[in-house]
Every structure is written in C-alpha cells, then in structure tokens.
Coordinates of C-alpha atoms in Angstrom, one line a residue:
M1 CA 0.0 0.0 0.0
N2 CA 1.4 3.4 -0.9
R3 CA 1.8 6.3 1.4
T4 CA -1.4 8.1 0.2
C5 CA -3.5 4.9 0.7
R6 CA -2.1 4.5 4.2
F7 CA -3.0 8.1 5.0
L8 CA -6.6 7.5 3.7
S9 CA -6.8 4.4 5.8
R10 CA -5.9 6.3 8.9
E11 CA -8.6 8.9 8.1
A12 CA -11.1 6.1 7.6
A13 CA -10.1 4.5 10.9
D14 CA -10.6 7.9 12.7
T15 CA -14.0 8.3 11.1
K16 CA -15.0 4.8 12.2
T17 CA -13.8 5.3 15.7
H18 CA -15.2 8.8 16.1
G19 CA -18.3 8.5 14.1
Y20 CA -20.8 5.7 13.9
G21 CA -19.2 2.7 15.6
A22 CA -20.3 1.1 18.8
T23 CA -17.1 2.6 20.4
A24 CA -18.1 6.2 19.5
R25 CA -17.5 8.8 22.1
P26 CA -18.8 12.4 22.4
V27 CA -16.9 14.9 20.3
A28 CA -14.9 17.3 22.3
K29 CA -14.3 21.0 21.4
S30 CA -10.6 20.2 20.9
D31 CA -11.5 17.5 18.4
I32 CA -13.5 20.0 16.4
T33 CA -10.6 22.4 16.3
R34 CA -8.2 19.7 15.2
S35 CA -10.6 18.7 12.4
I36 CA -10.9 22.2 11.2
L37 CA -7.1 22.6 11.1
R38 CA -6.8 19.3 9.2
H39 CA -9.4 20.3 6.7
T40 CA -7.7 23.7 6.2
S41 CA -4.3 22.2 5.7
R42 CA -5.6 19.7 3.2
N43 CA -7.2 22.5 1.1
L44 CA -4.0 24.6 1.3
A45 CA -1.9 21.7 0.1
R46 CA -4.3 21.1 -2.8
H47 CA -4.1 24.8 -3.8
L48 CA -0.3 24.9 -3.6
S49 CA 0.0 21.7 -5.6
G50 CA -2.2 23.2 -8.4
V51 CA 0.0 26.3 -8.5
A52 CA 3.1 24.2 -8.8
L53 CA 1.6 22.2 -11.6
L54 CA 0.7 25.3 -13.5
A55 CA 4.2 26.7 -13.0
L56 CA 5.8 23.5 -14.3
A57 CA 3.5 23.5 -17.4
A58 CA 4.5 27.1 -18.1
C59 CA 8.2 26.3 -17.8
S60 CA 8.0 23.3 -20.1
S61 CA 6.1 25.1 -22.8
G62 CA 9.3 26.9 -24.0
G63 CA 7.3 30.0 -24.9
T64 CA 9.6 32.4 -23.0
S65 CA 13.0 31.0 -23.9
G66 CA 15.0 31.0 -27.1
P67 CA 16.1 27.9 -29.0
G68 CA 17.7 25.5 -26.6
G69 CA 17.3 28.0 -23.8
L70 CA 19.9 30.4 -22.5
A71 CA 22.9 29.3 -20.5
G72 CA 21.7 27.5 -17.4
S73 CA 18.0 27.9 -18.4
D74 CA 15.4 25.5 -17.0
A75 CA 13.9 25.2 -20.6
A76 CA 17.1 23.5 -21.8
A77 CA 17.5 21.4 -18.7
S78 CA 13.9 20.0 -19.0
A79 CA 14.4 18.2 -22.3
P80 CA 17.7 16.4 -22.7
N81 CA 16.8 13.8 -25.3
V82 CA 18.1 14.0 -28.9
G83 CA 15.4 13.9 -31.6
V84 CA 16.4 12.6 -35.0
L85 CA 14.3 13.6 -38.0
L86 CA 15.2 11.6 -41.2
P87 CA 13.4 9.9 -44.1
L88 CA 13.5 6.3 -43.0
T89 CA 11.1 5.0 -45.6
G90 CA 10.3 6.0 -49.2
A91 CA 12.7 7.2 -51.9
N92 CA 15.4 8.4 -49.5
G93 CA 14.9 5.6 -47.0
V94 CA 18.2 3.9 -47.6
L95 CA 20.2 7.2 -47.2
G96 CA 18.1 8.1 -44.2
N97 CA 18.8 4.8 -42.4
E98 CA 22.5 5.2 -43.3
M99 CA 22.5 8.6 -41.6
L100 CA 20.6 7.3 -38.6
A101 CA 23.2 4.6 -38.1
A102 CA 25.9 7.3 -38.0
A103 CA 24.0 9.3 -35.5
K104 CA 23.5 6.2 -33.3
L105 CA 27.2 5.5 -33.4
A106 CA 28.1 9.1 -32.3
L107 CA 25.6 9.0 -29.5
S108 CA 26.6 5.6 -28.2
K109 CA 29.9 7.0 -26.9
Q110 CA 30.0 7.9 -23.3
T111 CA 31.9 11.0 -22.3
G112 CA 33.1 10.9 -18.7
A113 CA 30.9 9.4 -16.1
L114 CA 27.7 10.6 -17.7
A115 CA 25.8 8.2 -20.0
P116 CA 25.0 9.6 -23.5
P117 CA 21.6 11.1 -24.1
K118 CA 18.7 9.0 -25.4
L119 CA 17.6 9.0 -29.1
D120 CA 14.1 9.8 -30.1
I121 CA 13.7 8.8 -33.8
H122 CA 11.0 10.2 -36.2
D123 CA 10.4 9.4 -39.9
T124 CA 10.0 12.5 -42.0
A125 CA 8.6 10.3 -44.9
G126 CA 5.9 8.9 -42.7
V127 CA 2.3 10.1 -42.2
G128 CA 2.3 13.8 -41.6
G129 CA 5.7 14.3 -43.2
A130 CA 8.4 16.4 -41.6
A131 CA 5.9 18.6 -39.8
G132 CA 4.3 15.6 -38.2
A133 CA 7.7 14.3 -37.2
M134 CA 8.6 17.6 -35.6
Q135 CA 5.3 17.7 -33.7
A136 CA 6.0 14.3 -32.3
A137 CA 9.5 15.4 -31.3
I138 CA 8.0 18.4 -29.5
A139 CA 5.4 16.2 -27.8
S140 CA 8.2 13.8 -26.7
G141 CA 10.1 16.7 -25.0
D142 CA 13.2 16.4 -27.2
G143 CA 15.9 19.0 -26.3
I144 CA 17.6 19.2 -29.7
V145 CA 16.8 17.9 -33.2
L146 CA 19.3 16.5 -35.6
G147 CA 17.8 16.8 -39.2
P148 CA 15.9 16.9 -41.3
L149 CA 17.6 16.1 -44.6
T150 CA 16.2 18.5 -47.2
S151 CA 15.8 22.2 -47.5
A152 CA 12.0 21.8 -48.0
D153 CA 11.7 19.8 -44.8
T154 CA 13.8 22.3 -42.9
A155 CA 11.6 25.1 -44.0
S156 CA 8.6 23.1 -42.8
I157 CA 9.8 22.4 -39.3
G158 CA 11.9 25.5 -38.6
P159 CA 9.2 27.8 -37.3
M160 CA 7.7 25.0 -35.1
A161 CA 11.1 24.3 -33.6
I162 CA 11.8 28.0 -32.9
R163 CA 8.4 28.4 -31.2
A164 CA 9.1 25.4 -29.0
G165 CA 12.6 26.5 -28.1
I166 CA 14.3 23.4 -29.6
P167 CA 17.6 23.9 -31.5
V168 CA 17.8 22.2 -34.9
I169 CA 20.9 21.0 -36.6
A170 CA 19.6 20.5 -40.2
F171 CA 21.5 18.5 -42.8
T172 CA 20.6 20.8 -45.8
S173 CA 23.2 23.0 -47.5
D174 CA 20.7 25.7 -48.4
L175 CA 21.7 28.8 -46.5
V176 CA 18.2 30.3 -47.1
Q177 CA 17.1 28.1 -44.2
A178 CA 19.7 29.4 -41.7
R179 CA 18.3 31.5 -38.9
P180 CA 18.9 31.8 -35.1
G181 CA 18.0 28.4 -33.7
V182 CA 18.1 26.5 -37.0
W183 CA 21.6 25.7 -38.2
V184 CA 22.4 24.7 -41.8
F185 CA 24.9 21.9 -41.2
G186 CA 25.5 20.7 -44.8
I187 CA 28.7 21.7 -46.7
T188 CA 27.6 24.8 -48.5
P189 CA 28.8 26.6 -51.6
Q190 CA 29.6 29.6 -49.4
Q191 CA 31.9 27.5 -47.2
Q192 CA 33.8 26.2 -50.3
V193 CA 34.1 29.6 -52.0
S194 CA 35.1 31.4 -48.9
R195 CA 37.9 28.9 -48.3
L196 CA 39.1 29.2 -51.9
V197 CA 39.1 33.0 -51.9
D198 CA 41.1 33.0 -48.7
A199 CA 43.7 30.6 -50.1
A200 CA 43.9 32.5 -53.4
K201 CA 44.3 35.8 -51.6
T202 CA 47.1 34.3 -49.5
E203 CA 49.1 33.5 -52.7
G204 CA 48.6 37.1 -53.9
R205 CA 45.5 36.8 -56.2
Q206 CA 43.6 40.1 -56.3
H207 CA 41.2 40.0 -59.3
F208 CA 38.5 37.4 -59.2
A209 CA 35.9 36.3 -61.8
A210 CA 33.5 33.5 -62.2
F211 CA 32.1 31.6 -65.2
L212 CA 29.2 29.6 -64.0
P213 CA 26.2 27.6 -65.2
D214 CA 22.8 29.3 -65.0
T215 CA 21.7 26.9 -62.3
P216 CA 20.9 27.1 -58.6
L217 CA 24.4 25.8 -57.8
G218 CA 26.0 28.3 -60.2
H219 CA 24.1 31.2 -58.7
A220 CA 24.9 30.1 -55.1
M221 CA 28.6 30.0 -56.0
G222 CA 28.4 33.3 -57.8
D223 CA 26.7 35.0 -54.8
A224 CA 29.2 33.4 -52.5
L225 CA 32.1 34.8 -54.5
V226 CA 30.7 38.3 -54.4
R227 CA 30.2 38.0 -50.7
S228 CA 33.6 36.5 -50.0
C229 CA 35.4 39.2 -52.1
R230 CA 33.7 41.9 -50.2
E231 CA 34.4 40.4 -46.9
G232 CA 38.1 40.0 -47.9
G233 CA 38.4 43.7 -49.0
L234 CA 38.7 42.8 -52.7
A235 CA 37.0 44.4 -55.7
D236 CA 33.7 43.0 -56.7
P237 CA 34.3 40.1 -59.1
Q238 CA 32.9 39.9 -62.6
V239 CA 30.4 37.0 -62.7
V240 CA 29.1 35.5 -66.0
Y241 CA 26.4 32.8 -66.2
H242 CA 26.0 30.6 -69.3
A243 CA 23.2 28.6 -70.7
G244 CA 25.3 25.4 -71.0
T245 CA 25.5 25.1 -74.8
A246 CA 29.0 25.0 -76.5
E247 CA 28.3 28.3 -78.3
A248 CA 27.1 30.0 -75.1
I249 CA 30.2 28.8 -73.3
R250 CA 32.6 29.9 -76.1
S251 CA 31.1 33.4 -76.6
G252 CA 30.6 33.9 -72.8
L253 CA 34.3 33.1 -72.0
A254 CA 35.5 35.3 -74.9
T255 CA 33.6 38.2 -73.4
L256 CA 34.7 37.5 -69.8
S257 CA 38.4 37.1 -70.8
A258 CA 38.3 40.2 -73.1
Y259 CA 39.5 38.1 -76.0
D260 CA 39.0 40.6 -78.8
S261 CA 40.8 43.5 -77.0
R262 CA 43.7 41.2 -76.1
V263 CA 43.9 40.1 -79.8
A264 CA 43.9 43.7 -80.9
T265 CA 46.6 44.6 -78.4
A266 CA 48.7 41.7 -79.4
S267 CA 48.3 42.5 -83.2
G268 CA 49.1 46.1 -82.6
Q269 CA 52.3 45.2 -80.6
T270 CA 53.6 42.8 -83.3
T271 CA 52.9 44.9 -86.4
G272 CA 52.8 48.4 -85.0
P273 CA 54.8 51.2 -86.6
A274 CA 58.1 52.6 -85.1
Q275 CA 57.6 55.1 -82.4
D276 CA 59.6 57.9 -84.1
L277 CA 57.2 58.3 -87.0
P278 CA 54.9 61.3 -87.2
D279 CA 51.6 60.8 -85.4
D280 CA 49.4 60.9 -88.6
L281 CA 51.6 58.4 -90.4
A282 CA 51.8 56.1 -87.4
A283 CA 48.0 56.1 -87.1
A284 CA 47.6 55.4 -90.8
L285 CA 50.0 52.5 -90.8
S286 CA 48.4 51.1 -87.6
S287 CA 44.9 51.1 -89.2
A288 CA 46.2 49.5 -92.4
S289 CA 48.0 46.8 -90.3
K290 CA 44.9 45.9 -88.3
A291 CA 42.8 45.8 -91.5
S292 CA 45.3 43.4 -93.1
V293 CA 45.2 41.1 -90.0
K294 CA 41.4 41.1 -90.1
A295 CA 41.3 40.3 -93.8
D296 CA 43.8 37.4 -93.3
A297 CA 41.8 36.0 -90.4
Q298 CA 38.6 36.0 -92.5
S299 CA 40.1 34.7 -95.7
P300 CA 38.1 31.8 -97.1
G301 CA 41.2 30.1 -98.4
D302 CA 42.6 29.8 -94.9
P303 CA 41.4 26.5 -93.4
K304 CA 42.4 27.6 -89.9
A305 CA 40.5 30.8 -90.1
A306 CA 37.4 31.3 -87.9
P307 CA 34.1 32.0 -89.8
P308 CA 32.9 35.6 -89.5
A309 CA 30.1 34.6 -87.2
Q310 CA 32.6 33.4 -84.6
T311 CA 35.0 36.4 -84.4
A312 CA 34.1 36.8 -80.7
G313 CA 36.6 34.4 -79.3
A314 CA 38.9 31.7 -80.7
T315 CA 37.5 28.3 -81.6
S316 CA 40.8 26.4 -81.6
S317 CA 44.3 26.7 -80.4
D318 CA 46.3 28.0 -83.3
A319 CA 50.1 27.8 -82.9
S320 CA 50.5 30.7 -85.4
S321 CA 48.2 33.0 -83.4
P322 CA 50.0 35.7 -81.3
T323 CA 50.5 35.0 -77.7
L324 CA 47.9 37.0 -75.8
S325 CA 48.3 38.9 -72.6
S326 CA 46.7 37.7 -69.4
P327 CA 42.9 38.2 -69.0
P328 CA 41.6 40.8 -66.6
F329 CA 41.5 38.4 -63.7
D330 CA 44.0 36.2 -61.9
A331 CA 41.5 33.8 -60.3
L332 CA 38.5 32.2 -62.0
L333 CA 35.7 30.2 -60.3
L334 CA 34.0 27.4 -62.2
A335 CA 31.2 25.1 -61.3
D336 CA 30.5 22.9 -64.3
T337 CA 30.8 19.1 -64.5
G338 CA 30.6 16.5 -67.2
L339 CA 30.3 17.6 -70.9
A340 CA 29.8 21.2 -69.9
L341 CA 33.1 21.2 -68.1
K342 CA 34.8 19.8 -71.1
N343 CA 33.4 22.6 -73.2
V344 CA 34.5 25.2 -70.7
L345 CA 38.1 23.8 -70.6
D346 CA 38.2 23.8 -74.4
A347 CA 37.0 27.4 -74.5
L348 CA 39.6 28.4 -71.9
K349 CA 42.4 27.0 -74.1
A350 CA 41.0 28.7 -77.2
N351 CA 40.8 32.0 -75.4
Q352 CA 44.3 31.6 -74.0
V353 CA 43.3 31.6 -70.3
R354 CA 46.4 29.9 -69.0
S355 CA 46.9 28.2 -65.7
S356 CA 50.2 30.0 -65.4
D357 CA 48.3 33.3 -65.2
V358 CA 45.0 32.3 -63.7
R359 CA 44.2 30.1 -60.7
L360 CA 41.2 28.0 -61.7
M361 CA 38.9 27.0 -58.8
G362 CA 35.9 24.7 -58.8
P363 CA 33.3 23.0 -56.6
G364 CA 33.9 20.2 -54.1
L365 CA 32.0 17.9 -56.6
W366 CA 35.3 17.8 -58.6
G367 CA 36.7 15.5 -56.0
A368 CA 34.5 12.6 -57.2
F369 CA 36.3 12.6 -60.6
A370 CA 39.6 14.3 -59.9
G371 CA 41.4 11.5 -61.6
K372 CA 40.0 12.6 -64.9
L373 CA 41.0 16.3 -64.5
G374 CA 44.6 16.1 -65.4
S375 CA 44.1 18.7 -68.1
V376 CA 43.5 21.4 -65.5
A377 CA 46.5 20.6 -63.3
G378 CA 46.9 23.2 -60.7
A379 CA 43.2 23.9 -60.3
W380 CA 41.8 24.0 -56.8
Y381 CA 38.6 22.8 -55.0
A382 CA 37.7 22.9 -51.3
A383 CA 36.5 19.8 -49.5
P384 CA 36.9 18.0 -46.1
D385 CA 40.1 16.2 -45.6
P386 CA 39.3 12.5 -46.0
A387 CA 42.1 11.6 -43.5
A388 CA 40.0 13.1 -40.7
R389 CA 37.2 10.5 -41.2
T390 CA 39.4 7.4 -41.2
L391 CA 38.5 6.4 -37.6
F392 CA 34.8 7.0 -38.2
V393 CA 34.9 4.9 -41.3
Q394 CA 36.6 2.0 -39.4
Q395 CA 34.1 2.2 -36.5
F396 CA 31.1 2.5 -38.8
S397 CA 32.3 -0.4 -40.9
I398 CA 32.7 -2.7 -37.9
Q399 CA 29.3 -1.9 -36.6
N400 CA 27.4 -1.9 -39.9
H401 CA 29.5 -4.1 -42.1
R402 CA 29.7 -1.5 -44.9
V403 CA 31.6 1.7 -45.6
P404 CA 29.6 4.9 -44.8
K405 CA 28.4 7.2 -47.5
P406 CA 29.9 10.8 -47.3
L407 CA 26.6 12.2 -46.2
A408 CA 26.8 10.0 -43.1
D409 CA 29.5 12.3 -41.8
L410 CA 27.0 15.0 -41.1
P411 CA 24.8 13.1 -38.6
Y412 CA 27.9 11.7 -37.0
D413 CA 29.4 15.1 -36.4
A414 CA 26.0 16.5 -35.3
G415 CA 25.5 13.6 -32.9
S416 CA 29.0 14.1 -31.5
L417 CA 28.2 17.8 -31.0
A418 CA 25.0 17.0 -29.1
N419 CA 26.8 14.4 -27.0
S420 CA 29.6 16.9 -26.1
V421 CA 27.2 19.7 -25.1
Y422 CA 25.0 17.3 -23.2
S423 CA 28.0 16.2 -21.2
A424 CA 29.2 19.7 -20.6
T425 CA 25.9 20.6 -19.0
G426 CA 25.8 17.6 -16.9
G427 CA 22.9 16.1 -18.9
K428 CA 20.7 19.2 -18.4
G429 CA 20.3 20.3 -22.0
Y430 CA 21.7 22.1 -25.1
P431 CA 22.1 25.8 -24.4
V432 CA 22.8 28.1 -27.4
D433 CA 25.9 29.6 -25.8
L434 CA 27.6 26.2 -25.7
L435 CA 26.4 25.2 -29.2
T436 CA 27.9 28.4 -30.6
Q437 CA 31.0 28.7 -28.5
P438 CA 33.8 30.4 -30.5
Q439 CA 36.4 27.6 -30.2
G440 CA 34.0 25.3 -32.1
F441 CA 34.2 21.5 -32.3
S442 CA 36.3 18.9 -34.1
G443 CA 34.5 16.6 -36.6
V444 CA 35.1 14.0 -39.3
D445 CA 34.5 16.7 -41.9
G446 CA 37.0 19.0 -40.2
A447 CA 36.7 21.6 -37.5
F448 CA 33.5 23.6 -37.4
T449 CA 31.8 26.4 -35.5
L450 CA 28.1 27.2 -35.3
T451 CA 27.3 30.9 -35.5
E452 CA 24.4 32.7 -33.8
N453 CA 22.7 33.4 -37.2
G454 CA 22.3 29.7 -38.1
Q455 CA 25.4 29.2 -40.3
T456 CA 28.2 26.7 -39.9
L457 CA 31.8 27.8 -40.4
R458 CA 34.1 25.0 -41.6
K459 CA 37.8 24.6 -42.0
L460 CA 37.8 22.8 -45.4
G461 CA 41.0 21.6 -47.1
I462 CA 42.3 22.9 -50.4
F463 CA 42.9 20.2 -53.0
E464 CA 45.1 20.8 -56.1
I465 CA 44.6 18.8 -59.3
Q466 CA 47.7 16.9 -60.3
P467 CA 49.1 16.7 -63.9
G468 CA 48.3 13.0 -64.1
G469 CA 44.9 13.4 -62.5
G470 CA 43.9 13.0 -58.9
A471 CA 44.4 15.7 -56.2
R472 CA 46.6 16.3 -53.2
I473 CA 45.6 18.4 -50.2
L474 CA 47.5 21.5 -49.5
P475 CA 48.5 22.5 -45.9
S476 CA 45.3 23.4 -44.0
P477 CA 44.9 26.2 -41.4
K478 CA 45.5 25.2 -37.8
P479 CA 42.4 23.4 -36.6
V480 CA 40.3 24.9 -33.8
V481 CA 40.6 23.5 -30.3
P482 CA 37.8 20.9 -29.6
V483 CA 35.5 21.0 -26.6
P484 CA 36.4 18.4 -24.0
G485 CA 34.5 15.3 -24.9
A486 CA 34.0 16.1 -28.5
S487 CA 35.1 13.4 -30.9

C-alpha cells in the first residue's frame, strides 16, 4: 500500500472510531478544532499543488525562452533527449537509415561518467511528413533535433522548432534556411568559395571572376564569390552565367576574358609602326595593319580561319596566333561538371586563359572525378580532408558491415556535438551559448563552429589537381581546439 493509501486508511479509521461505531464517544471542542485545522491544511496543500503544476507547465512550454534556452535555463534542462528527423522510408529511406546509423554511433559513446543522451527517432517520410515528425519530437520533449535532410523539410519544421525553443541541426546545405536556432549543417557553396578565396588571396590573387552555369548551384557559388570578395576587402568580381551550350560557353568566355581586345593589343604590338614616325603616319600604318590582320583572319582560303560569325573568341588553339596577354582576372571560379566542363576547358584553351596566369577554382564535386581532370592541373577545389574520417569509417564499418556514404559524416558530427554539449551541461540540455562557442568543435569533416545566425563555419581543405589526374591536399589552417569530450 502506498503512502497516500495509508493516509486515507488512517482517516477512515478515525472516522469509524469517532463516528458511527459502537465505540463512538462524544466529540470534544478540541476535536472540532483539530478537524478544522486538518481540513484547512488539506485545502491549502491542494491549492499549492495546483499552483506548482501550473508553473511546471509554463516552464515546459518553451514559450519564453530562445532555441535551446539560455545558458543554465530551465527550458534547456527539462528536455535532454536527442530527436532525429530523417526519411526512414520512401525514396530516401536507404540514405536516411545510413545517416541514422551514423547518429547512433556518435551517441553511443560515453563522455566521462555521464551516460549519453537518449535518441528519439522520427520518420519524415511517414504520415504527416516532416511537420508531423517535428510535432512528435516536441510532444516527446526532445531537447535538440538532428535533421531533417532537405531544404523543404527544414523550411517546414523551422518555425515550429523556434516556437518550441528546440535547436535544430539541419543537414541541408541551403543557406536560405539558416536562422537563429536552425543551423544549416551541410557543406555549402559559401563555405567552399570562402575557403578558396582566402587561399587564393594568400598567394597574392587580387582580381576574381566567375564563369558559372545558370543553375541554382551556379548562382549560389556566384553569390558566395561576391560576398567573399567583399568580406576580404577585394574588388567585386565579374560573374558571368552561361546557358550550357557549347556556343554560349565559347562566346561567354570570350567576353569575360576580353579576348577581342587582347587580340587587338597583341596584333598592334607585333605589327605596329616605329615610335619615331609622325603621329598621322603612325595612325595610318596602324589602321592598315589591323585591316590586313582582319582580312587574313577571314580569308576563305585559310582552313584555320574562324568564320565571320565566330569572331568573338577563338575556336581552336592556333600555334600561329600571337600569344595574348593575361585576361583581366587572376583567379577564375567554375562550377560545371561533365560535358559542360569539357566545353569550358576547351574554351579556356582557345581564349588563351592559361593556368600560369590564372588560378582555376571549382566545386567540391570535382573530388569525385579528380582522376580525370589532369588537363586542368593546378586547379583547386575545397572539401573536407578524408584523412579526418578514417577512424569514423573504421568504427562504422565494424558496426554496420559497410563503408559509410559521405553524407553519413553530417549526422555523426551533429551527434558528437550534441553528446559533447549534453556532457558539458551535466545532462541538463543544449544551451545556445555552448552550441555556438567560438572555439568550435572537431569533426570527421573537419573543425566547425556554429554561428548565432544559423550558419556553420568549416575549416575545409584545399585540394590541387595533379598533372596525371587526382588531387593532393595543401596544408590546412590550424584546426580549432575541440571542446572536452568532442570526438
């Protein structure tokens, strides 16, 4: 019998003894006083209990605290579990379960004497979608959410999480979704471009340009270049977007590289009159020389001549053409892959944009086929150092009998982050001031820091394409100091 039942039994016994039983006795004045006091104390206890319950409900609602609560806040301490929102069924189910396995691995590691936080798993591909999964996480009292996977799902759950005061580490790379309390954790074009600009600036590059596909990725990288140049105190870059056809690429690069003016300059330098001639005679000879060069270039009897419709830019590398000066930039950002990249490289050669004059830079996607990029030896791309994930790959392979996909790095690092902060608070929650601490965290995709506005700063490596294909990583900046307990 519990304590409440025992108390009620004593009350019943008193009633039986003092009420209707054969052993009843007259009720004294002192008995009446004691009964009134007991009744009053019971009512006061009920009132105080109700007030306490209302106060607890108000605290747990999260309505008065920011995402994750402030340092030492009761809101953060009341919900320590880690919610995971991933597509576990449907088209992305295989990837989602792969990422879930990585999160489980990170959160299975005990830091110090404190056991790791519990996982609360929700399927964003189930009934109700991502919004339903987030609602379930809120109802379960999760203190932080890892996921979801896509930009659309992040947009769906972001406002809900902010209202509930639950920080979200989303795996999208769409910076549009970044806001206080919702961190974009995927490797973004901004992170890549910022790292490339810093490295190019370090080696003395000052004039940046971009030749990019007219796609969301192209525009993201173009916007990132403009922003990075401004943040680095550099002049605004010239950014050109192309439609993807060979002709659009050829003409666009000719314009960007100022091909016609460079040809005119080179022709004038090689055939120009002596400097000691009278001005009127020098001008006449210069005009005649340029007219002769143009006529020769358009001669129908010359098989190497470009047709008149293609005068804007060269179409092939002609050994007899004059060597042109450098283009008006010394660093050029690209983003194409596949056939479009081949067309871009052909146009670069035809327009005499040489790697000896210009540092070519590209997206991290180039790492997947770097072995085929020997023709652009010296080009750079920014990506995580694969050496940093060696231990994770080994541990994941032992536990799951397969090598993890690259995207599995994200939930592993996010899980390690949550585990570290949970340990640092003694299991009380995930306050924003610890999530965004300046010294950051170490991860399998390199060191990273969460900012107050929802972005993630990463220390990516710079890879340089080698002459025979493949890439080698260049020396990286010194990594940030990890938080005690971070993996």
